């Protein structure tokens, strides 16, 4: 099973709102997810995305691959730097 960390849309028409989730790559975008990691409101910007750092690092260490947009969010929050530092220590 290939796990990805990606966005799933829950907002209404012309008012997007997203959840950051860990899900199987074979499941549809808005299909079932394994675990919710955070939320993202594009109206407030990437800086205000609410991401649980502990859960994100757990899934990254387990081998989950973030999508490009989620990778940018994790980088802006400093989570990717912490993941790279922890990976370098091993």
Coordinates of N, CA and C in Angstrom, one line a residue:
X1 N 0.8 -1.2 0.0 CA 0.0 0.0 0.0 C 0.9 1.2 0.0
X2 N 0.6 2.1 -0.9 CA 1.4 3.4 -1.0 C 0.6 4.5 -0.4
X3 N 1.1 5.1 0.7 CA 0.4 6.1 1.4 C 0.9 7.5 0.9
X4 N 0.0 8.4 0.7 CA 0.3 9.8 0.4 C -0.3 10.7 1.4
X5 N 0.4 11.8 1.6 CA -0.2 12.9 2.4 C -0.6 14.0 1.4
X6 N -1.9 14.2 1.3 CA -2.5 15.1 0.3 C -3.7 15.8 0.8
X7 N -4.2 16.7 0.0 CA -5.4 17.5 0.3 C -6.7 16.8 -0.1
X8 N -7.7 17.0 0.7 CA -9.0 16.5 0.3 C -10.0 17.7 0.5
X9 N -10.8 18.0 -0.5 CA -11.7 19.2 -0.5 C -12.9 18.9 0.3
X10 N -13.3 19.8 1.2 CA -14.5 19.7 1.9 C -15.3 21.0 1.8
X11 N -14.8 22.0 1.2 CA -15.5 23.3 1.1 C -16.7 23.3 0.1
X12 N -17.5 24.3 0.2 CA -18.7 24.3 -0.7 C -18.3 25.0 -2.1
X13 N -19.2 25.1 -3.0 CA -18.9 25.6 -4.3 C -18.3 27.0 -4.3
X14 N -17.2 27.2 -4.9 CA -16.5 28.5 -5.0 C -16.0 29.0 -3.6
X15 N -15.9 28.1 -2.6 CA -15.4 28.5 -1.3 C -14.6 27.3 -0.8
X16 N -13.4 27.1 -1.4 CA -12.7 25.9 -1.1 C -12.1 25.9 0.4
X17 N -12.1 24.7 0.9 CA -11.5 24.4 2.3 C -11.0 23.0 2.2
X18 N -9.8 22.7 2.7 CA -9.2 21.4 2.5 C -8.8 20.8 3.9
X19 N -8.8 19.5 3.9 CA -8.2 18.7 5.0 C -6.9 18.2 4.5
X20 N -5.9 18.1 5.3 CA -4.6 17.5 5.0 C -4.7 16.1 5.6
X21 N -4.7 15.1 4.7 CA -4.9 13.7 5.2 C -3.8 12.8 4.7
X22 N -3.7 11.7 5.4 CA -2.9 10.5 4.9 C -3.8 9.5 4.4
X23 N -3.6 9.2 3.1 CA -4.6 8.2 2.5 C -3.8 7.3 1.5
X24 N -4.5 6.2 1.2 CA -3.9 5.3 0.2 C -4.0 6.0 -1.2
X25 N -2.9 5.9 -1.9 CA -2.8 6.6 -3.2 C -3.8 6.1 -4.2
X26 N -4.4 4.9 -4.0 CA -5.4 4.4 -5.0 C -6.8 4.8 -4.7
X27 N -7.0 5.5 -3.6 CA -8.3 6.0 -3.3 C -8.6 7.3 -3.9
X28 N -9.8 7.6 -4.3 CA -10.2 8.9 -4.9 C -9.8 10.1 -4.0
X29 N -9.7 11.3 -4.5 CA -9.3 12.4 -3.8 C -10.1 12.7 -2.5
X30 N -11.5 12.6 -2.7 CA -12.3 12.8 -1.6 C -12.8 11.5 -0.9
X31 N -12.2 10.4 -1.2 CA -12.5 9.2 -0.7 C -12.1 9.0 0.8
X32 N -12.1 7.8 1.2 CA -11.7 7.5 2.6 C -10.2 7.9 2.9
X33 N -10.0 8.3 4.1 CA -8.6 8.6 4.5 C -8.2 7.7 5.7
X34 N -6.9 7.6 5.9 CA -6.4 6.8 7.0 C -6.5 7.7 8.3
X35 N -5.9 8.9 8.1 CA -5.9 9.8 9.3 C -5.8 11.2 8.8
X36 N -6.5 12.1 9.5 CA -6.5 13.5 9.2 C -5.3 14.2 10.0
X37 N -4.5 14.9 9.3 CA -3.3 15.6 9.8 C -3.5 17.0 10.1
X38 N -4.4 17.7 9.3 CA -4.6 19.1 9.5 C -5.6 19.7 8.6
X39 N -5.7 21.0 8.5 CA -6.6 21.7 7.7 C -5.9 22.9 7.0
X40 N -6.5 23.3 5.8 CA -5.9 24.4 5.1 C -7.0 25.2 4.4
X41 N -7.0 26.5 4.7 CA -8.0 27.4 4.1 C -7.2 28.4 3.1
X42 N -7.4 28.2 1.8 CA -6.6 29.0 0.8 C -6.9 30.5 1.0
X43 N -8.0 30.9 1.5 CA -8.3 32.3 1.7 C -7.3 33.0 2.8
X44 N -6.9 32.2 3.7 CA -6.0 32.7 4.7 C -4.5 32.4 4.4
X45 N -4.2 31.6 3.4 CA -2.8 31.4 3.0 C -2.2 30.2 3.6
X46 N -1.0 29.9 3.0 CA -0.3 28.7 3.5 C 0.3 28.9 4.9
X47 N 0.6 30.1 5.3 CA 1.2 30.4 6.6 C 0.2 30.0 7.7
X48 N -1.1 30.1 7.5 CA -2.1 29.9 8.5 C -2.6 28.5 8.4
X49 N -2.0 27.6 7.7 CA -2.5 26.2 7.6 C -2.3 25.6 9.0
X50 N -3.2 24.8 9.4 CA -3.2 24.1 10.7 C -2.8 22.7 10.5
X51 N -1.5 22.3 10.8 CA -1.0 21.0 10.6 C -0.4 20.5 11.9
X52 N -0.8 19.3 12.3 CA -0.3 18.6 13.5 C 1.1 18.1 13.2
X53 N 2.1 18.7 13.7 CA 3.5 18.3 13.4 C 3.8 16.9 13.8
X54 N 3.3 16.5 14.9 CA 3.6 15.1 15.4 C 3.1 14.0 14.4
X55 N 1.8 14.2 14.0 CA 1.2 13.3 13.0 C 1.9 13.3 11.7
X56 N 2.3 14.5 11.2 CA 3.0 14.7 9.9 C 4.3 13.9 10.0
X57 N 5.1 14.1 11.0 CA 6.4 13.5 11.1 C 6.2 11.9 11.3
X58 N 5.1 11.5 12.0 CA 4.9 10.1 12.1 C 4.7 9.4 10.7
X59 N 3.9 10.1 9.9 CA 3.6 9.5 8.5 C 4.8 9.7 7.6
X60 N 5.5 10.8 7.7 CA 6.7 10.9 6.9 C 7.8 9.8 7.2
X61 N 7.9 9.6 8.5 CA 8.9 8.5 8.9 C 8.4 7.1 8.5
X62 N 7.1 7.0 8.4 CA 6.5 5.7 8.0 C 6.6 5.5 6.5
X63 N 7.0 6.5 5.7 CA 7.2 6.4 4.3 C 6.2 7.0 3.4
X64 N 5.3 7.8 4.0 CA 4.3 8.5 3.2 C 4.9 9.6 2.4
X65 N 4.4 9.8 1.2 CA 4.9 10.7 0.2 C 4.0 11.9 0.1
X66 N 4.4 13.1 0.5 CA 3.6 14.3 0.4 C 3.4 14.8 -1.0
X67 N 2.2 15.3 -1.3 CA 1.9 15.9 -2.7 C 2.7 17.2 -2.7
X68 N 2.8 17.8 -3.9 CA 3.6 19.0 -4.1 C 3.1 20.2 -3.2
X69 N 1.7 20.3 -3.2 CA 1.2 21.4 -2.4 C 1.4 21.2 -0.9
X70 N 1.2 19.9 -0.4 CA 1.4 19.6 1.0 C 2.9 19.8 1.3
X71 N 3.8 19.4 0.4 CA 5.2 19.5 0.7 C 5.6 21.0 0.9
X72 N 5.0 21.9 0.1 CA 5.2 23.3 0.3 C 4.7 23.8 1.7
X73 N 3.6 23.3 2.1 CA 3.0 23.7 3.4 C 3.9 23.2 4.5
X74 N 4.4 21.9 4.4 CA 5.3 21.4 5.4 C 6.6 22.1 5.5
X75 N 7.1 22.5 4.3 CA 8.3 23.3 4.3 C 8.2 24.6 4.9
X76 N 7.1 25.3 4.7 CA 6.9 26.6 5.3 C 6.7 26.5 6.8
X77 N 6.2 25.4 7.3 CA 6.0 25.2 8.7 C 7.3 24.7 9.4
X78 N 8.3 24.3 8.6 CA 9.6 23.8 9.1 C 9.6 22.3 9.4
X79 N 8.5 21.6 9.0 CA 8.4 20.2 9.3 C 9.3 19.4 8.4
X80 N 9.4 19.8 7.2 CA 10.3 19.0 6.3 C 11.8 19.1 6.7
X81 N 12.2 20.3 7.3 CA 13.5 20.4 7.8 C 13.8 19.5 9.0
X82 N 12.8 19.4 9.9 CA 12.9 18.5 11.0 C 13.0 17.0 10.6
X83 N 12.2 16.7 9.5 CA 12.2 15.3 9.0 C 13.6 15.0 8.4
X84 N 14.1 16.0 7.6 CA 15.4 15.8 7.0 C 16.5 15.6 8.1
X85 N 16.4 16.4 9.1 CA 17.4 16.4 10.2 C 17.3 15.0 10.9
X86 N 16.1 14.6 11.2 CA 16.0 13.3 11.9 C 16.4 12.1 11.0
X87 N 16.2 12.3 9.7 CA 16.6 11.2 8.7 C 18.1 11.2 8.6
X88 N 18.7 12.3 8.7 CA 20.2 12.4 8.6 C 20.9 11.8 9.8
X89 N 20.2 11.8 11.0 CA 20.8 11.3 12.2 C 20.9 9.7 12.2
X90 N 20.0 9.1 11.4 CA 20.0 7.6 11.4 C 21.1 7.0 10.8

